[in-house]
Amino acid sequence: MKPKTIREVALDVLLQIEKNQAYSNLLLNQTVNKASLDPRDVGLLTEIVYGTVQRRDTLDYYLEPFIKKGVKNLNDWVRVLLQLSLYQMVYLDRVPDRAIVHEAVTIAKRRGHQGISGMINGVLRNVRRQELRSFDEIKDETTRLAIATSHPVWLVKRLVKQYGVEEAEQICLTNLQPPQVTVRVNQTLASVEEAIDLLQEDGVEVKRGHLSEDALIIKKGNATHTQAFKSGIITIQDESSMLVARALDPVKGMDVLDCCAAPGGKSTHLAERMKDKGRVIALDLHEHKVKLIDQLSNRLQLNSVQGQVMDARQASKHFEKASFDAILVDAPCSGLGVIRRKPDIKWTKNAKDIEAIQKIQKEILSAVVPLLKKGGRLVYSTCTIDRTENDKIVQWFLKEHHEFIMDPSVIERLPHHISEKAKIEEGSLTILPHHFNTDGFFITAMLKQ
């Protein structure tokens, strides 16, 4: 049997994402590992899958005039094949349009019958010959922005309400860009300069990060294939996420609780900043995720991180009152700050999901209050930019727990230039994706009196 082409593999992956609501990043990793693909093919596969998911509604808008019965009435595999083909024709320039059309027709013949392959051939050839329709046809401003940037209308309305039209547009446009890869240098094992040298020896080009002194941005190469990665000198982490450990500011000898810790990026960063002296209890609800924390701690050669399977909402039943010097609640959230990394989030989440997750965020925060020592610091962070999961949760918490006050000194622990773009209020920081080309993130620090 003839092996599948990259575009056939992409079609399979995209159909699985749609039918099973599988996460694109996880599914892609599994597919790449199974298929033993050439590195150049991995790049193209990733680009086609992410790009097609990211631009889904824009692609459908472009296709609609060419399909008599409407895009939504097509068989799933036919619609997705047209989407991924059009994505390549509009947004990629490495493959000629005629080759894209030819391969789409070939795939259609294998999967369907002469009629379907003929229809696909006709649609894509017509697309080649004609200009794509303008977004100006859409009169409603919010709907136009939603289709042009391929975001659900409910989400664009929400962003406009919370941030205004201009900021919402910037968020949506940035969500369409590929994320940069950043690594954190484990300074218990090497300096940033030593890490740069090691990476360059393995052919990886890097530059210093913008927000975190232990961050490196990968310009070229695969950092995970290097000796620096294998020996625990670096780990993959977004720069905005690296600010959380600074906000908490743990020191040697502390007992720290990380409530929702998997896969362990922040737990291990806390341990590194404590020089691996003290204890970081890293909780997660699922055993397989706690194993990821343990694996990361072992690779980074950190002994102070202790992974435990536990629902953070039950933590007060397992630990003594006032037994932690500092607590991190990097809460479960809608993930609306990481759409660039997980583009399927915008299609699988809805407003009701945000309401449901708020309940969990409140329960976790309330549950850990008794565990923090007087004078201890509590950091609440999320990788969402939705204000109801961020500012509103903090306002609720302070109203419910009068023994806590905001910690404005958190700003002193963050890079001074962050205030040029990010939204800073007393004790709280909101980073939007376009501010520094990082994940969207929210961080707030509070002190227990």
Coordinates of C-alpha atoms in Angstrom, one line a residue:
M1 CA 0.0 0.0 0.0
K2 CA 1.3 3.4 -1.0
P3 CA 2.3 5.6 2.0
K4 CA 0.1 8.6 2.7
T5 CA 1.3 12.0 1.5
I6 CA 1.7 14.9 4.0
R7 CA -1.6 16.4 2.9
E8 CA -3.4 13.1 3.4
V9 CA -1.9 12.9 6.9
A10 CA -3.0 16.5 7.5
L11 CA -6.5 15.6 6.4
D12 CA -6.6 12.7 8.9
V13 CA -5.4 14.9 11.7
L14 CA -7.8 17.7 11.0
L15 CA -10.8 15.3 10.8
Q16 CA -9.8 13.8 14.2
I17 CA -9.5 17.3 15.7
E18 CA -13.0 18.1 14.5
K19 CA -14.7 14.9 15.3
N20 CA -13.1 14.1 18.7
Q21 CA -12.4 17.6 19.8
A22 CA -8.8 16.4 20.1
Y23 CA -6.1 19.1 20.9
S24 CA -4.2 19.9 17.8
N25 CA -0.8 20.1 19.5
L26 CA -1.1 16.7 21.2
L27 CA -2.5 15.0 18.1
L28 CA 0.2 16.4 15.9
N29 CA 2.9 15.2 18.3
Q30 CA 1.4 11.7 18.3
T31 CA 1.1 11.7 14.5
V32 CA 4.7 12.9 14.0
N33 CA 6.1 10.3 16.5
K34 CA 4.2 7.4 14.8
A35 CA 4.9 8.4 11.2
S36 CA 8.7 9.0 11.5
L37 CA 8.5 11.9 9.1
D38 CA 11.3 13.9 7.6
P39 CA 11.9 17.1 9.6
R40 CA 11.0 19.2 6.5
D41 CA 7.7 17.3 6.2
V42 CA 7.0 17.8 9.9
G43 CA 7.2 21.6 9.3
L44 CA 4.8 21.5 6.4
L45 CA 2.4 19.2 8.2
T46 CA 2.4 21.5 11.3
E47 CA 1.9 24.6 9.1
I48 CA -1.1 23.1 7.2
V49 CA -2.8 21.7 10.3
Y50 CA -2.4 24.8 12.5
G51 CA -3.1 27.1 9.6
T52 CA -6.3 25.4 8.5
V53 CA -7.6 25.3 12.1
Q54 CA -6.6 28.9 12.7
R55 CA -8.2 30.2 9.5
R56 CA -11.3 27.9 9.4
D57 CA -14.0 30.5 9.2
T58 CA -12.1 32.8 6.8
L59 CA -11.5 29.8 4.5
D60 CA -15.2 28.9 4.6
Y61 CA -16.1 32.5 3.8
Y62 CA -13.9 32.4 0.7
L63 CA -15.2 28.9 -0.4
E64 CA -18.9 29.7 0.0
P65 CA -19.6 31.4 -3.4
F66 CA -18.0 28.4 -5.2
I67 CA -20.2 25.7 -3.6
K68 CA -23.8 25.5 -4.7
K69 CA -25.2 23.7 -1.7
G70 CA -23.1 25.6 0.8
V71 CA -19.9 24.7 2.7
K72 CA -21.7 23.4 5.8
N73 CA -23.6 20.8 3.7
L74 CA -20.5 19.1 2.4
N75 CA -19.2 15.8 3.8
D76 CA -16.7 16.5 6.6
W77 CA -13.7 15.1 4.7
V78 CA -14.6 17.0 1.5
R79 CA -15.0 20.3 3.4
V80 CA -11.7 19.8 5.3
L81 CA -9.9 18.8 2.1
L82 CA -11.1 22.0 0.4
Q83 CA -10.1 24.1 3.5
L84 CA -6.6 22.7 3.7
S85 CA -6.1 23.1 -0.1
L86 CA -7.3 26.7 -0.1
Y87 CA -5.2 27.5 3.0
Q88 CA -2.1 26.5 1.0
M89 CA -3.2 28.4 -2.1
V90 CA -3.9 31.6 -0.1
Y91 CA -1.4 31.6 2.7
L92 CA 1.6 29.5 1.6
D93 CA 3.8 30.1 -1.4
R94 CA 6.2 27.1 -1.4
V95 CA 3.9 24.9 -3.5
P96 CA 2.4 25.9 -6.9
D97 CA -1.4 26.2 -7.0
R98 CA -1.6 23.6 -9.8
A99 CA 0.2 21.0 -7.6
I100 CA -2.1 21.7 -4.7
V101 CA -5.2 21.2 -6.9
H102 CA -3.7 18.0 -8.4
E103 CA -3.0 16.5 -5.0
A104 CA -6.5 17.4 -3.7
V105 CA -8.1 15.7 -6.7
T106 CA -5.9 12.6 -6.2
I107 CA -6.8 12.4 -2.5
A108 CA -10.5 12.8 -3.4
K109 CA -10.3 9.9 -6.0
R110 CA -8.9 7.7 -3.3
R111 CA -11.4 8.6 -0.7
G112 CA -14.5 9.2 -2.7
H113 CA -15.7 8.8 -6.3
Q114 CA -15.3 10.6 -9.7
G115 CA -18.1 13.0 -8.9
I116 CA -16.5 14.3 -5.7
S117 CA -13.0 14.6 -7.2
G118 CA -14.5 16.5 -10.2
M119 CA -16.3 18.9 -7.8
I120 CA -13.1 19.5 -5.8
N121 CA -11.2 20.1 -9.1
G122 CA -13.8 22.6 -10.3
V123 CA -14.0 24.5 -7.0
L124 CA -10.3 24.9 -6.6
R125 CA -9.8 25.8 -10.3
N126 CA -12.5 28.5 -10.0
V127 CA -10.9 29.8 -6.9
R128 CA -7.6 30.1 -8.8
R129 CA -9.2 32.0 -11.7
Q130 CA -11.3 34.5 -9.6
E131 CA -10.6 37.1 -6.9
L132 CA -11.5 36.1 -3.4
R133 CA -14.5 37.9 -2.0
S134 CA -13.9 41.0 0.1
F135 CA -14.7 41.2 3.8
D136 CA -16.3 44.6 3.0
E137 CA -19.4 42.6 2.0
I138 CA -20.0 42.0 5.8
K139 CA -21.7 45.1 7.1
D140 CA -21.7 44.4 10.9
E141 CA -18.3 45.5 12.3
T142 CA -18.0 42.7 14.9
T143 CA -19.0 39.9 12.4
R144 CA -16.5 41.3 9.8
L145 CA -13.7 41.2 12.4
A146 CA -14.7 37.7 13.4
I147 CA -14.7 36.4 9.8
A148 CA -11.6 38.3 8.7
T149 CA -9.6 37.0 11.7
S150 CA -11.4 33.6 11.9
H151 CA -12.7 33.9 15.5
P152 CA -16.2 33.0 16.7
V153 CA -18.5 36.0 16.9
W154 CA -19.3 35.5 20.6
L155 CA -15.6 35.7 21.4
V156 CA -15.0 38.8 19.4
K157 CA -18.0 40.5 21.0
R158 CA -16.6 39.6 24.4
L159 CA -13.1 40.9 23.5
V160 CA -14.5 44.2 22.2
K161 CA -16.6 44.7 25.3
Q162 CA -13.7 44.0 27.6
Y163 CA -10.9 45.7 25.6
G164 CA -12.4 47.9 22.9
V165 CA -12.4 47.4 19.1
E166 CA -8.7 48.3 18.4
E167 CA -7.3 46.1 21.2
A168 CA -9.7 43.2 20.2
E169 CA -8.5 43.4 16.6
Q170 CA -4.8 43.3 17.7
I171 CA -5.5 40.3 19.9
C172 CA -7.3 38.5 17.0
L173 CA -4.6 39.3 14.4
T174 CA -1.9 38.1 16.8
N175 CA -3.7 34.9 17.4
L176 CA -3.2 34.1 13.8
Q177 CA 0.6 34.3 14.0
P178 CA 2.8 31.3 14.8
P179 CA 4.0 31.5 18.4
Q180 CA 7.7 31.9 19.0
V181 CA 9.5 29.1 20.9
T182 CA 11.2 30.2 24.1
V183 CA 13.3 28.2 26.6
R184 CA 14.1 28.8 30.2
V185 CA 17.7 28.4 31.4
N186 CA 18.0 26.3 34.6
Q187 CA 20.5 28.4 36.4
T188 CA 21.1 25.7 39.1
L189 CA 23.0 23.9 36.3
A190 CA 24.3 26.6 34.0
S191 CA 24.4 30.4 33.3
V192 CA 22.5 31.9 30.5
E193 CA 25.8 32.5 28.6
E194 CA 26.8 28.9 29.0
A195 CA 23.4 27.7 27.7
I196 CA 23.7 30.0 24.7
D197 CA 27.1 28.5 23.9
L198 CA 25.8 24.9 24.3
L199 CA 22.8 25.5 22.0
Q200 CA 25.0 27.2 19.4
E201 CA 27.3 24.1 19.4
D202 CA 24.3 22.0 18.4
G203 CA 23.4 24.4 15.6
V204 CA 20.5 26.3 17.4
E205 CA 20.4 30.0 17.0
V206 CA 19.0 32.0 19.9
K207 CA 18.6 35.5 21.2
R208 CA 17.9 36.8 24.7
G209 CA 14.3 37.0 25.9
H210 CA 12.3 40.3 26.3
L211 CA 10.6 39.7 29.6
S212 CA 12.6 37.2 31.6
E213 CA 16.3 37.2 32.4
D214 CA 16.5 33.4 32.1
A215 CA 14.7 33.3 28.8
L216 CA 16.1 32.6 25.3
I217 CA 14.1 32.9 22.1
I218 CA 14.8 30.2 19.5
K219 CA 15.5 31.8 16.1
K220 CA 16.5 28.6 14.3
G221 CA 16.8 24.9 15.1
N222 CA 15.1 22.4 17.4
A223 CA 16.0 23.0 21.1
T224 CA 14.6 19.7 22.3
H225 CA 17.2 17.8 20.2
T226 CA 20.1 19.4 21.9
Q227 CA 22.4 18.3 24.7
A228 CA 21.4 21.3 26.7
F229 CA 17.8 20.1 26.7
K230 CA 18.7 16.4 27.5
S231 CA 20.9 17.4 30.4
G232 CA 18.3 19.6 32.0
I233 CA 20.0 23.0 31.3
I234 CA 16.9 24.3 29.4
T235 CA 13.2 23.6 29.3
I236 CA 10.5 24.9 27.0
Q237 CA 8.4 27.7 28.6
D238 CA 6.7 30.9 27.3
E239 CA 8.2 34.1 28.6
S240 CA 4.9 35.4 30.1
S241 CA 4.6 32.2 32.0
M242 CA 8.2 32.7 33.4
L243 CA 7.0 35.8 35.2
V244 CA 4.8 33.8 37.6
A245 CA 7.8 32.5 39.7
R246 CA 9.1 36.0 39.9
A247 CA 5.8 37.3 41.1
L248 CA 5.7 34.7 43.9
D249 CA 9.4 35.4 44.7
P250 CA 10.2 32.2 46.7
V251 CA 13.6 32.0 48.6
K252 CA 15.8 29.2 49.8
G253 CA 14.2 27.1 52.5
M254 CA 10.6 27.9 51.8
D255 CA 7.7 25.5 51.7
V256 CA 5.7 26.4 48.6
L257 CA 2.4 24.9 47.3
D258 CA 1.7 24.8 43.6
C259 CA -1.9 23.9 43.3
C260 CA -2.5 23.0 39.7
A261 CA 1.0 22.2 38.7
A262 CA 1.2 19.9 35.6
P263 CA 3.2 19.6 33.5
G264 CA 5.5 21.3 36.0
G265 CA 7.0 24.3 34.2
K266 CA 6.2 26.7 37.0
S267 CA 6.9 24.3 39.9
T268 CA 10.4 23.6 38.5
H269 CA 11.0 27.4 37.9
L270 CA 10.0 28.0 41.6
A271 CA 12.5 25.3 42.6
E272 CA 15.3 26.8 40.4
R273 CA 14.7 30.3 42.0
M274 CA 15.0 28.7 45.4
K275 CA 18.3 27.1 44.4
D276 CA 16.6 23.7 44.9
K277 CA 16.7 24.4 48.7
G278 CA 13.3 24.0 50.3
R279 CA 10.2 22.2 49.1
V280 CA 7.7 22.7 46.3
I281 CA 4.6 20.5 46.6
A282 CA 3.2 20.2 43.1
L283 CA -0.4 19.0 42.9
D284 CA -2.4 17.7 40.0
L285 CA -5.7 15.9 39.8
H286 CA -4.5 13.2 37.4
E287 CA -1.8 10.6 38.0
H288 CA -0.5 10.7 34.5
K289 CA 0.0 14.4 34.7
V290 CA 1.9 14.1 38.0
K291 CA 4.2 11.7 36.2
L292 CA 5.0 14.6 33.8
I293 CA 5.9 16.8 36.8
D294 CA 8.2 14.1 38.1
Q295 CA 9.8 13.5 34.7
L296 CA 10.5 17.2 34.2
S297 CA 12.0 17.5 37.8
N298 CA 14.2 14.6 37.1
R299 CA 15.5 15.9 33.8
L300 CA 16.2 19.3 35.4
Q301 CA 17.9 17.5 38.3
L302 CA 15.7 19.2 40.9
N303 CA 15.1 17.4 44.2
S304 CA 12.9 19.9 45.9
V305 CA 9.8 19.3 43.7
Q306 CA 7.4 16.7 45.1
G307 CA 4.5 15.8 42.8
Q308 CA 1.3 14.6 44.4
V309 CA -2.0 13.4 42.9
M310 CA -4.6 15.6 44.6
D311 CA -7.6 17.8 43.9
A312 CA -6.5 21.2 45.1
R313 CA -10.0 21.8 46.4
Q314 CA -9.3 19.0 49.0
A315 CA -5.8 20.3 50.0
S316 CA -6.9 21.5 53.4
K317 CA -7.8 17.9 54.4
H318 CA -4.2 16.8 53.6
F319 CA -2.0 19.6 54.9
E320 CA -1.8 21.4 58.2
K321 CA -3.1 24.9 58.6
A322 CA -0.6 27.7 57.9
S323 CA 2.0 25.2 56.7
F324 CA 3.1 27.0 53.5
D325 CA 5.1 30.2 53.1
A326 CA 3.8 30.9 49.6
I327 CA 1.0 29.4 47.4
L328 CA 0.6 29.5 43.6
V329 CA -2.8 29.0 42.1
D330 CA -2.1 28.8 38.4
A331 CA -5.8 28.1 37.8
P332 CA -7.6 26.0 35.2
C333 CA -9.0 28.4 32.7
S334 CA -10.5 28.9 29.3
G335 CA -7.0 29.2 27.8
L336 CA -7.9 32.2 25.6
G337 CA -4.4 33.6 26.0
V338 CA -2.8 30.6 24.2
I339 CA -5.0 30.4 21.1
R340 CA -1.8 30.6 18.9
R341 CA -0.5 27.4 20.4
K342 CA -3.9 25.6 20.6
P343 CA -6.0 27.1 17.8
D344 CA -8.8 24.6 18.4
I345 CA -9.6 26.4 21.7
K346 CA -11.5 29.1 20.0
W347 CA -13.8 26.6 18.3
T348 CA -14.4 24.2 21.2
K349 CA -14.9 26.8 24.0
N350 CA -18.0 28.9 24.6
A351 CA -19.3 31.5 27.1
K352 CA -20.9 28.7 29.3
D353 CA -17.5 27.1 29.6
I354 CA -16.1 30.3 31.1
E355 CA -18.9 30.5 33.6
A356 CA -18.3 26.8 34.6
I357 CA -14.5 27.3 35.0
Q358 CA -15.0 30.4 37.3
K359 CA -16.7 28.1 39.8
I360 CA -13.6 25.9 40.0
Q361 CA -11.3 28.9 40.2
K362 CA -13.2 30.2 43.2
E363 CA -13.3 26.8 44.9
I364 CA -9.5 26.3 44.6
L365 CA -8.7 29.7 45.9
S366 CA -11.0 29.4 48.9
A367 CA -9.7 25.9 49.7
V368 CA -6.1 26.9 50.0
V369 CA -6.6 30.0 52.1
P370 CA -6.2 28.2 55.5
L371 CA -2.9 26.6 54.3
L372 CA -1.0 29.9 53.9
K373 CA 1.0 31.4 56.8
K374 CA 0.3 34.9 58.0
G375 CA 2.4 37.3 56.0
G376 CA 2.6 34.7 53.2
R377 CA 2.1 35.5 49.5
L378 CA -0.6 34.0 47.3
V379 CA -0.2 34.3 43.5
Y380 CA -3.2 33.7 41.2
S381 CA -2.4 33.4 37.5
T382 CA -4.1 32.2 34.3
C383 CA -3.3 31.8 30.7
T384 CA -6.6 33.5 29.7
I385 CA -7.2 37.1 28.9
D386 CA -10.9 37.0 29.8
R387 CA -11.4 39.5 32.5
T388 CA -14.2 37.6 34.2
E389 CA -11.7 34.8 35.0
N390 CA -9.0 37.3 36.0
D391 CA -9.8 40.7 37.5
K392 CA -13.4 39.7 38.5
I393 CA -12.1 36.6 40.3
V394 CA -9.6 38.6 42.3
Q395 CA -12.3 41.2 43.2
W396 CA -14.5 38.4 44.4
F397 CA -11.7 36.8 46.4
L398 CA -10.7 40.0 48.2
K399 CA -14.4 40.6 49.1
E400 CA -14.8 37.1 50.5
H401 CA -11.4 36.9 52.3
H402 CA -10.8 40.1 54.2
E403 CA -7.5 38.8 55.6
F404 CA -5.9 39.3 52.1
I405 CA -4.7 42.5 50.6
M406 CA -3.2 43.2 47.2
D407 CA 0.6 43.1 46.9
P408 CA 1.6 46.1 44.8
S409 CA 5.3 45.2 45.2
V410 CA 4.9 42.5 42.6
I411 CA 5.6 45.1 39.9
E412 CA 9.1 45.7 41.5
R413 CA 9.9 42.0 40.8
L414 CA 9.0 42.2 37.1
P415 CA 11.0 43.8 34.3
H416 CA 10.6 47.6 34.4
H417 CA 9.8 48.0 30.7
I418 CA 6.7 45.7 31.0
S419 CA 4.7 48.8 32.0
E420 CA 5.2 50.3 28.5
K421 CA 2.7 47.9 27.0
A422 CA 1.1 45.6 29.5
K423 CA -1.9 46.6 31.7
I424 CA -0.8 47.0 35.3
E425 CA -3.1 47.7 38.2
E426 CA -2.3 47.5 41.9
G427 CA -0.8 44.0 42.3
S428 CA -2.1 42.7 38.9
L429 CA -0.6 42.3 35.5
T430 CA -2.4 41.5 32.2
I431 CA -0.3 40.7 29.2
L432 CA -2.1 40.5 25.9
P433 CA -0.6 38.4 23.1
H434 CA 0.4 41.4 20.9
H435 CA 2.2 43.3 23.8
F436 CA 5.4 41.2 23.6
N437 CA 4.6 38.4 21.2
T438 CA 4.1 36.0 24.1
D439 CA 1.1 34.1 25.4
G440 CA -1.7 36.1 26.9
F441 CA -1.4 35.9 30.7
F442 CA -2.8 37.3 33.9
I443 CA -0.8 37.4 37.2
T444 CA -1.9 38.9 40.6
A445 CA -0.2 38.8 44.0
M446 CA -1.9 39.0 47.4
L447 CA -0.6 39.0 50.9
K448 CA -2.2 37.3 53.9
Q449 CA -2.4 39.7 56.9

